[in-house]
Short mmCIF file of C-alpha atoms in Angstrom, two decimals:
data_model
loop_
_atom_site.label_atom_id
_atom_site.label_comp_id
_atom_site.label_asym_id
_atom_site.label_seq_id
_atom_site.Cartn_x
_atom_site.Cartn_y
_atom_site.Cartn_z
CA UNK A 1 -3.51 7.25 -21.24
CA UNK A 2 -3.84 3.69 -20.01
CA UNK A 3 -3.13 3.28 -16.30
CA UNK A 4 -0.93 0.34 -15.27
CA UNK A 5 -3.10 -0.16 -12.22
CA UNK A 6 -6.22 -0.65 -14.36
CA UNK A 7 -4.78 -3.56 -16.29
CA UNK A 8 -6.19 -6.29 -14.06
CA UNK A 9 -9.53 -7.66 -15.20
CA UNK A 10 -12.57 -7.21 -12.95
CA UNK A 11 -13.45 -9.97 -10.54
CA UNK A 12 -16.45 -10.92 -8.46
CA UNK A 13 -15.04 -8.96 -5.51
CA UNK A 14 -15.46 -5.73 -7.51
CA UNK A 15 -19.18 -5.82 -6.78
CA UNK A 16 -18.51 -6.21 -3.07
CA UNK A 17 -15.97 -3.37 -3.18
CA UNK A 18 -18.48 -1.13 -4.94
CA UNK A 19 -21.06 -1.92 -2.27
CA UNK A 20 -18.51 -1.01 0.41
CA UNK A 21 -17.58 2.27 -1.27
CA UNK A 22 -21.26 3.25 -1.38
CA UNK A 23 -21.51 2.46 2.33
CA UNK A 24 -18.39 4.54 2.93
CA UNK A 25 -19.92 7.42 0.98
CA UNK A 26 -22.82 7.25 3.43
CA UNK A 27 -20.52 7.45 6.46
CA UNK A 28 -20.41 3.79 7.48
CA UNK A 29 -16.93 3.36 8.99
CA UNK A 30 -17.15 -0.45 8.98
CA UNK A 31 -16.97 -0.29 5.19
CA UNK A 32 -13.55 1.37 5.39
CA UNK A 33 -12.35 -1.36 7.72
CA UNK A 34 -13.53 -4.05 5.28
CA UNK A 35 -11.90 -2.31 2.33
CA UNK A 36 -8.69 -2.00 4.35
CA UNK A 37 -8.76 -5.69 5.27
CA UNK A 38 -9.21 -6.69 1.64
CA UNK A 39 -6.96 -4.18 -0.16
CA UNK A 40 -4.23 -3.20 2.31
CA UNK A 41 -1.92 -6.08 1.42
CA UNK A 42 -1.66 -5.26 -2.27
CA UNK A 43 -1.62 -1.53 -1.53
CA UNK A 44 1.24 -1.95 0.95
CA UNK A 45 3.27 -3.92 -1.60
CA UNK A 46 2.80 -1.18 -4.23
CA UNK A 47 3.89 1.45 -1.67
CA UNK A 48 6.88 -0.65 -0.58
CA UNK A 49 7.96 -1.20 -4.17
CA UNK A 50 7.80 2.52 -4.88
CA UNK A 51 9.21 3.89 -1.62
CA UNK A 52 11.69 1.19 -0.67
CA UNK A 53 11.29 1.19 3.11
CA UNK A 54 8.65 -0.50 5.26
CA UNK A 55 8.24 2.65 7.35
CA UNK A 56 7.48 4.88 4.36
CA UNK A 57 5.22 2.21 2.87
CA UNK A 58 3.22 1.91 6.11
CA UNK A 59 2.76 5.69 6.28
CA UNK A 60 1.67 5.82 2.65
CA UNK A 61 -0.71 2.91 3.26
CA UNK A 62 -2.30 4.71 6.20
CA UNK A 63 -2.52 7.97 4.22
CA UNK A 64 -4.13 6.10 1.33
CA UNK A 65 -7.02 4.86 3.43
CA UNK A 66 -7.42 8.22 5.17
CA UNK A 67 -7.66 9.86 1.75
CA UNK A 68 -10.06 7.12 0.59
CA UNK A 69 -12.35 7.92 3.52
CA UNK A 70 -12.22 11.62 2.65
CA UNK A 71 -12.66 11.19 -1.09
CA UNK A 72 -14.94 8.17 -1.44
CA UNK A 73 -17.58 10.41 -2.99
CA UNK A 74 -15.27 11.02 -6.00
CA UNK A 75 -15.23 7.35 -7.01
CA UNK A 76 -16.91 6.62 -10.37
CA UNK A 77 -17.45 2.95 -11.32
CA UNK A 78 -17.23 3.81 -15.02
CA UNK A 79 -13.58 4.86 -14.59
CA UNK A 80 -12.36 1.63 -12.99
CA UNK A 81 -12.65 -0.74 -10.07
CA UNK A 82 -12.47 0.26 -6.41
CA UNK A 83 -9.13 -1.57 -6.23
CA UNK A 84 -7.85 0.60 -9.08
CA UNK A 85 -9.15 3.70 -7.30
CA UNK A 86 -7.36 2.76 -4.06
CA UNK A 87 -4.12 1.85 -5.85
CA UNK A 88 -4.23 5.09 -7.81
CA UNK A 89 -4.55 7.06 -4.56
CA UNK A 90 -1.58 5.12 -3.16
CA UNK A 91 0.42 5.65 -6.33
CA UNK A 92 -0.13 9.42 -6.24
CA UNK A 93 0.75 9.62 -2.54
CA UNK A 94 3.96 7.69 -3.17
CA UNK A 95 4.84 9.99 -6.06
CA UNK A 96 4.37 12.99 -3.76
CA UNK A 97 6.73 11.42 -1.23
CA UNK A 98 9.32 10.57 -3.86
CA UNK A 99 9.26 14.09 -5.27
CA UNK A 100 9.56 15.56 -1.79
CA UNK A 101 12.55 13.28 -1.15
CA UNK A 102 14.26 14.47 -4.31
CA UNK A 103 13.63 18.09 -3.45
CA UNK A 104 14.89 17.61 0.10
CA UNK A 105 17.42 14.77 0.37
CA UNK A 106 17.28 12.96 3.69
CA UNK A 107 19.87 10.92 5.51
CA UNK A 108 19.08 7.20 5.51
CA UNK A 109 18.65 5.69 8.96
CA UNK A 110 18.66 2.10 10.06
CA UNK A 111 15.32 1.11 11.57
CA UNK A 112 14.42 -1.94 13.53
CA UNK A 113 11.54 -3.97 12.19
CA UNK A 114 9.07 -2.35 14.56
CA UNK A 115 5.80 -2.13 12.70
CA UNK A 116 3.05 0.20 13.81
CA UNK A 117 0.49 -2.41 12.75
CA UNK A 118 0.40 -5.76 11.07
CA UNK A 119 0.05 -5.79 7.33
CA UNK A 120 -2.09 -8.65 6.07
CA UNK A 121 -0.22 -11.50 4.46
CA UNK A 122 -0.52 -11.74 0.69
CA UNK A 123 -3.52 -13.67 -0.46
CA UNK A 124 -3.46 -16.27 -3.21
CA UNK A 125 -5.17 -13.76 -5.50
CA UNK A 126 -2.51 -11.12 -4.78
CA UNK A 127 0.17 -13.67 -5.68
CA UNK A 128 -1.69 -14.51 -8.88
CA UNK A 129 -2.00 -10.81 -9.77
CA UNK A 130 1.69 -10.29 -9.07
CA UNK A 131 2.65 -13.30 -11.18
CA UNK A 132 0.44 -12.08 -14.01
CA UNK A 133 2.01 -8.61 -13.95
CA UNK A 134 5.55 -10.02 -13.70
CA UNK A 135 4.89 -12.37 -16.62
CA UNK A 136 3.45 -9.55 -18.73
CA UNK A 137 6.37 -7.26 -17.86
CA UNK A 138 8.89 -9.99 -18.70
CA UNK A 139 7.39 -10.20 -22.19
CA UNK A 140 8.20 -6.55 -22.90
CA UNK A 141 11.49 -5.35 -24.37
CA UNK A 142 14.00 -4.34 -21.68
CA UNK A 143 13.88 -0.65 -22.62
CA UNK A 144 10.07 -0.51 -22.42
CA UNK A 145 10.06 -2.34 -19.08
CA UNK A 146 12.72 0.02 -17.69
CA UNK A 147 10.69 3.07 -18.77
CA UNK A 148 7.52 1.69 -17.13
CA UNK A 149 9.34 0.89 -13.90
CA UNK A 150 10.95 4.33 -13.83
CA UNK A 151 7.57 6.01 -14.24
CA UNK A 152 5.36 3.85 -12.03
CA UNK A 153 7.74 2.61 -9.35
CA UNK A 154 10.49 5.22 -9.51
CA UNK A 155 8.04 8.09 -9.55
CA UNK A 156 9.83 9.89 -12.39
CA UNK A 157 7.97 12.28 -14.66
CA UNK A 158 8.29 12.08 -18.43
CA UNK A 159 10.72 15.02 -18.34
CA UNK A 160 12.85 13.37 -15.65
CA UNK A 161 12.97 10.13 -17.64
CA UNK A 162 14.06 12.15 -20.67
CA UNK A 163 16.91 13.65 -18.65
CA UNK A 164 17.96 10.28 -17.22
CA UNK A 165 17.84 8.38 -20.52
CA UNK A 166 18.78 11.06 -23.02
CA UNK A 167 15.78 10.12 -25.17
CA UNK A 168 13.61 12.89 -26.65
CA UNK A 169 10.43 13.65 -24.69
CA UNK A 170 8.15 12.55 -27.55
CA UNK A 171 9.99 9.24 -27.80
CA UNK A 172 9.63 8.61 -24.06
CA UNK A 173 5.90 9.34 -24.19
CA UNK A 174 5.25 7.20 -27.26
CA UNK A 175 7.31 4.27 -25.93
CA UNK A 176 5.50 4.41 -22.60
CA UNK A 177 2.12 4.45 -24.30
CA UNK A 178 3.07 1.57 -26.59
CA UNK A 179 4.46 -0.41 -23.64
CA UNK A 180 1.28 0.13 -21.63
CA UNK A 181 -0.88 -1.02 -24.52
CA UNK A 182 1.28 -4.14 -24.99
CA UNK A 183 1.12 -4.82 -21.27
CA UNK A 184 -2.64 -4.46 -21.30
CA UNK A 185 -2.93 -6.87 -24.24
CA UNK A 186 -0.88 -9.47 -22.40
CA UNK A 187 -2.95 -9.19 -19.24
CA UNK A 188 -6.44 -9.25 -20.70
CA UNK A 189 -7.96 -12.68 -21.42
#
């Protein structure tokens, strides 16, 4: 299945990211710091979009880079870019949090904007990526876009989407696949 996070075309920074991941695989902690500096902004925004609160997003961001440090040896360049690898880790961690939330509802609390650390400001490239994704999503039919958002940002499984929408499981799966392929077409040059 096509991964939404793999839809962005490779850039010149992919080579630098691959060099850093190799350094990380060899225990060079500075490489993790450089990857964090470059990818934390976009990773935080994905986590925030999925989880909804800055506090949860910051925890997921931190967990993402801890897991990256532990699992850097699993990265395979043939399967995608380092950015895709990092965003996939973040996506899976956010899904775990969302599923835990659903299994154990928690009371919402008001929090002051007291950040544990500063999240880098969006870069021009991040804004371009976001605009590209938003434009591609806007070109999809409303039902396809809603299914994609439910799966990727809502953290719902195919079965949960079936329950929420009343659509048959096979229909949900085929519409998601078709929507991902259309999205990929729109984003590739």
